[in-house]
Amino acid sequence: NMLSLFKNSAVKRNTMTSVRAFSAQVTQPAPAFEGMAWTEGGFKKISLNDYKGKYVVLFFYPLDFTFVCPTEIVAFNEKAKDFEATGAQLIACSVDSHFTHMEYTKKPREQGGLGDMDIPMLSDLGHKIASDYGALMPNGALALRATYIIDDKGTLRHASVNDLPVGRNPDEVLRLVQAFQ
């Protein structure tokens, strides 16, 4: 079950014998990505190229409908206008389908859903984006809580990856964006 994926993540990680190669390196061009997203009440294919000239904060979370995720994603969403004011676009990403993202936003917050969202929710069903960015768990099941700041020229300026149970602080991410600008 899903809970066992979370509880056993450290054990599975320690049994890995190889290191996955990924192309996301701070100071280098960010890996290109493209995928279907749930955004502005509909499905839309988005890519990193769509945001040329803007900062992008790409943040991964494990799965829709799981613990910590709703409060963390809602907290980022509530700061969307602050990020926009700095010329930055927030993009949430998980290995769920865009259909699951849609259902997650249609479920009210008091029932474990997200409610209406102001930021794109990118689907990484094939796990390629999470893998390219080094955010995929070693067992390949889902993405860790990872945050990437990409500048207006497409250069990766910041990367951080948290283990599953620990969320992130949107105010700190906003501070980092402002510091890089």
mmCIF file with all atom_site columns, N, CA and C in Angstrom, residues 22-50:
data_model
loop_
_atom_site.group_PDB
_atom_site.id
_atom_site.type_symbol
_atom_site.label_atom_id
_atom_site.label_alt_id
_atom_site.label_comp_id
_atom_site.label_asym_id
_atom_site.label_entity_id
_atom_site.label_seq_id
_atom_site.pdbx_PDB_ins_code
_atom_site.Cartn_x
_atom_site.Cartn_y
_atom_site.Cartn_z
_atom_site.occupancy
_atom_site.B_iso_or_equiv
_atom_site.pdbx_formal_charge
_atom_site.auth_seq_id
_atom_site.auth_comp_id
_atom_site.auth_asym_id
_atom_site.auth_atom_id
_atom_site.pdbx_PDB_model_num
ATOM 1  N N  . PHE A 1 22 ? 21.454 11.872 -13.410 1.00 0.00 ? 22 PHE A N  1
ATOM 2  C CA . PHE A 1 22 ? 20.456 12.873 -13.764 1.00 0.00 ? 22 PHE A CA 1
ATOM 3  C C  . PHE A 1 22 ? 21.184 14.093 -14.280 1.00 0.00 ? 22 PHE A C  1
ATOM 4  N N  . SER A 1 23 ? 20.465 14.906 -15.041 1.00 0.00 ? 23 SER A N  1
ATOM 5  C CA . SER A 1 23 ? 21.136 15.997 -15.735 1.00 0.00 ? 23 SER A CA 1
ATOM 6  C C  . SER A 1 23 ? 20.964 17.356 -15.069 1.00 0.00 ? 23 SER A C  1
ATOM 7  N N  . ALA A 1 24 ? 20.199 17.454 -13.989 1.00 0.00 ? 24 ALA A N  1
ATOM 8  C CA . ALA A 1 24 ? 19.984 18.748 -13.345 1.00 0.00 ? 24 ALA A CA 1
ATOM 9  C C  . ALA A 1 24 ? 21.173 19.107 -12.462 1.00 0.00 ? 24 ALA A C  1
ATOM 10 N N  . GLN A 1 25 ? 21.891 20.153 -12.849 1.00 0.00 ? 25 GLN A N  1
ATOM 11 C CA . GLN A 1 25 ? 23.027 20.612 -12.053 1.00 0.00 ? 25 GLN A CA 1
ATOM 12 C C  . GLN A 1 25 ? 22.962 22.127 -11.926 1.00 0.00 ? 25 GLN A C  1
ATOM 13 N N  . VAL A 1 26 ? 23.072 22.601 -10.693 1.00 0.00 ? 26 VAL A N  1
ATOM 14 C CA . VAL A 1 26 ? 23.054 24.034 -10.437 1.00 0.00 ? 26 VAL A CA 1
ATOM 15 C C  . VAL A 1 26 ? 24.168 24.691 -11.245 1.00 0.00 ? 26 VAL A C  1
ATOM 16 N N  . THR A 1 27 ? 23.883 25.841 -11.822 1.00 0.00 ? 27 THR A N  1
ATOM 17 C CA . THR A 1 27 ? 24.722 26.666 -12.712 1.00 0.00 ? 27 THR A CA 1
ATOM 18 C C  . THR A 1 27 ? 24.674 26.207 -14.162 1.00 0.00 ? 27 THR A C  1
ATOM 19 N N  . GLN A 1 28 ? 24.007 25.102 -14.443 1.00 0.00 ? 28 GLN A N  1
ATOM 20 C CA . GLN A 1 28 ? 23.908 24.573 -15.809 1.00 0.00 ? 28 GLN A CA 1
ATOM 21 C C  . GLN A 1 28 ? 22.480 24.763 -16.331 1.00 0.00 ? 28 GLN A C  1
ATOM 22 N N  . PRO A 1 29 ? 22.286 24.655 -17.655 1.00 0.00 ? 29 PRO A N  1
ATOM 23 C CA . PRO A 1 29 ? 20.916 24.746 -18.178 1.00 0.00 ? 29 PRO A CA 1
ATOM 24 C C  . PRO A 1 29 ? 20.017 23.691 -17.527 1.00 0.00 ? 29 PRO A C  1
ATOM 25 N N  . ALA A 1 30 ? 18.832 24.113 -17.140 1.00 0.00 ? 30 ALA A N  1
ATOM 26 C CA . ALA A 1 30 ? 17.872 23.186 -16.529 1.00 0.00 ? 30 ALA A CA 1
ATOM 27 C C  . ALA A 1 30 ? 17.395 22.195 -17.584 1.00 0.00 ? 30 ALA A C  1
ATOM 28 N N  . PRO A 1 31 ? 17.175 20.945 -17.197 1.00 0.00 ? 31 PRO A N  1
ATOM 29 C CA . PRO A 1 31 ? 16.656 19.971 -18.167 1.00 0.00 ? 31 PRO A CA 1
ATOM 30 C C  . PRO A 1 31 ? 15.301 20.428 -18.717 1.00 0.00 ? 31 PRO A C  1
ATOM 31 N N  . ALA A 1 32 ? 15.161 20.323 -20.021 1.00 0.00 ? 32 ALA A N  1
ATOM 32 C CA . ALA A 1 32 ? 13.877 20.671 -20.646 1.00 0.00 ? 32 ALA A CA 1
ATOM 33 C C  . ALA A 1 32 ? 12.822 19.693 -20.155 1.00 0.00 ? 32 ALA A C  1
ATOM 34 N N  . PHE A 1 33 ? 11.610 20.172 -20.023 1.00 0.00 ? 33 PHE A N  1
ATOM 35 C CA . PHE A 1 33 ? 10.509 19.272 -19.689 1.00 0.00 ? 33 PHE A CA 1
ATOM 36 C C  . PHE A 1 33 ? 9.273  19.690 -20.462 1.00 0.00 ? 33 PHE A C  1
ATOM 37 N N  . GLU A 1 34 ? 8.405  18.719 -20.653 1.00 0.00 ? 34 GLU A N  1
ATOM 38 C CA . GLU A 1 34 ? 7.138  18.952 -21.337 1.00 0.00 ? 34 GLU A CA 1
ATOM 39 C C  . GLU A 1 34 ? 6.163  17.907 -20.826 1.00 0.00 ? 34 GLU A C  1
ATOM 40 N N  . GLY A 1 35 ? 4.942  18.315 -20.604 1.00 0.00 ? 35 GLY A N  1
ATOM 41 C CA . GLY A 1 35 ? 3.949  17.351 -20.152 1.00 0.00 ? 35 GLY A CA 1
ATOM 42 C C  . GLY A 1 35 ? 2.571  17.968 -20.087 1.00 0.00 ? 35 GLY A C  1
ATOM 43 N N  . MET A 1 36 ? 1.606  17.116 -19.839 1.00 0.00 ? 36 MET A N  1
ATOM 44 C CA . MET A 1 36 ? 0.229  17.566 -19.706 1.00 0.00 ? 36 MET A CA 1
ATOM 45 C C  . MET A 1 36 ? 0.015  18.057 -18.277 1.00 0.00 ? 36 MET A C  1
ATOM 46 N N  . ALA A 1 37 ? -0.665 19.176 -18.165 1.00 0.00 ? 37 ALA A N  1
ATOM 47 C CA . ALA A 1 37 ? -0.925 19.765 -16.850 1.00 0.00 ? 37 ALA A CA 1
ATOM 48 C C  . ALA A 1 37 ? -2.411 20.058 -16.691 1.00 0.00 ? 37 ALA A C  1
ATOM 49 N N  . TRP A 1 38 ? -2.837 20.088 -15.459 1.00 0.00 ? 38 TRP A N  1
ATOM 50 C CA . TRP A 1 38 ? -4.153 20.607 -15.110 1.00 0.00 ? 38 TRP A CA 1
ATOM 51 C C  . TRP A 1 38 ? -3.912 22.046 -14.679 1.00 0.00 ? 38 TRP A C  1
ATOM 52 N N  . THR A 1 39 ? -4.440 22.996 -15.435 1.00 0.00 ? 39 THR A N  1
ATOM 53 C CA . THR A 1 39 ? -4.193 24.405 -15.146 1.00 0.00 ? 39 THR A CA 1
ATOM 54 C C  . THR A 1 39 ? -5.364 25.249 -15.633 1.00 0.00 ? 39 THR A C  1
ATOM 55 N N  . GLU A 1 40 ? -5.715 26.246 -14.869 1.00 0.00 ? 40 GLU A N  1
ATOM 56 C CA . GLU A 1 40 ? -6.788 27.169 -15.225 1.00 0.00 ? 40 GLU A CA 1
ATOM 57 C C  . GLU A 1 40 ? -8.074 26.435 -15.596 1.00 0.00 ? 40 GLU A C  1
ATOM 58 N N  . GLY A 1 41 ? -8.374 25.354 -14.886 1.00 0.00 ? 41 GLY A N  1
ATOM 59 C CA . GLY A 1 41 ? -9.624 24.632 -15.100 1.00 0.00 ? 41 GLY A CA 1
ATOM 60 C C  . GLY A 1 41 ? -9.664 23.741 -16.319 1.00 0.00 ? 41 GLY A C  1
ATOM 61 N N  . GLY A 1 42 ? -8.493 23.429 -16.900 1.00 0.00 ? 42 GLY A N  1
ATOM 62 C CA . GLY A 1 42 ? -8.469 22.557 -18.076 1.00 0.00 ? 42 GLY A CA 1
ATOM 63 C C  . GLY A 1 42 ? -7.122 21.882 -18.247 1.00 0.00 ? 42 GLY A C  1
ATOM 64 N N  . PHE A 1 43 ? -7.055 21.000 -19.233 1.00 0.00 ? 43 PHE A N  1
ATOM 65 C CA . PHE A 1 43 ? -5.805 20.306 -19.542 1.00 0.00 ? 43 PHE A CA 1
ATOM 66 C C  . PHE A 1 43 ? -5.038 21.106 -20.576 1.00 0.00 ? 43 PHE A C  1
ATOM 67 N N  . LYS A 1 44 ? -3.733 21.204 -20.381 1.00 0.00 ? 44 LYS A N  1
ATOM 68 C CA . LYS A 1 44 ? -2.892 21.955 -21.310 1.00 0.00 ? 44 LYS A CA 1
ATOM 69 C C  . LYS A 1 44 ? -1.493 21.366 -21.277 1.00 0.00 ? 44 LYS A C  1
ATOM 70 N N  . LYS A 1 45 ? -0.895 21.193 -22.445 1.00 0.00 ? 45 LYS A N  1
ATOM 71 C CA . LYS A 1 45 ? 0.499  20.754 -22.511 1.00 0.00 ? 45 LYS A CA 1
ATOM 72 C C  . LYS A 1 45 ? 1.367  21.972 -22.206 1.00 0.00 ? 45 LYS A C  1
ATOM 73 N N  . ILE A 1 46 ? 2.286  21.801 -21.257 1.00 0.00 ? 46 ILE A N  1
ATOM 74 C CA . ILE A 1 46 ? 3.203  22.890 -20.918 1.00 0.00 ? 46 ILE A CA 1
ATOM 75 C C  . ILE A 1 46 ? 4.638  22.384 -21.000 1.00 0.00 ? 46 ILE A C  1
ATOM 76 N N  . SER A 1 47 ? 5.556  23.327 -21.173 1.00 0.00 ? 47 SER A N  1
ATOM 77 C CA . SER A 1 47 ? 6.978  22.981 -21.224 1.00 0.00 ? 47 SER A CA 1
ATOM 78 C C  . SER A 1 47 ? 7.773  24.096 -20.558 1.00 0.00 ? 47 SER A C  1
ATOM 79 N N  . LEU A 1 48 ? 9.016  23.814 -20.248 1.00 0.00 ? 48 LEU A N  1
ATOM 80 C CA . LEU A 1 48 ? 9.887  24.836 -19.680 1.00 0.00 ? 48 LEU A CA 1
ATOM 81 C C  . LEU A 1 48 ? 10.013 26.009 -20.652 1.00 0.00 ? 48 LEU A C  1
ATOM 82 N N  . ASN A 1 49 ? 10.042 25.724 -21.951 1.00 0.00 ? 49 ASN A N  1
ATOM 83 C CA . ASN A 1 49 ? 10.163 26.784 -22.962 1.00 0.00 ? 49 ASN A CA 1
ATOM 84 C C  . ASN A 1 49 ? 9.019  27.789 -22.910 1.00 0.00 ? 49 ASN A C  1
ATOM 85 N N  . ASP A 1 50 ? 7.852  27.364 -22.425 1.00 0.00 ? 50 ASP A N  1
ATOM 86 C CA . ASP A 1 50 ? 6.706  28.272 -22.322 1.00 0.00 ? 50 ASP A CA 1
ATOM 87 C C  . ASP A 1 50 ? 6.986  29.442 -21.383 1.00 0.00 ? 50 ASP A C  1
#
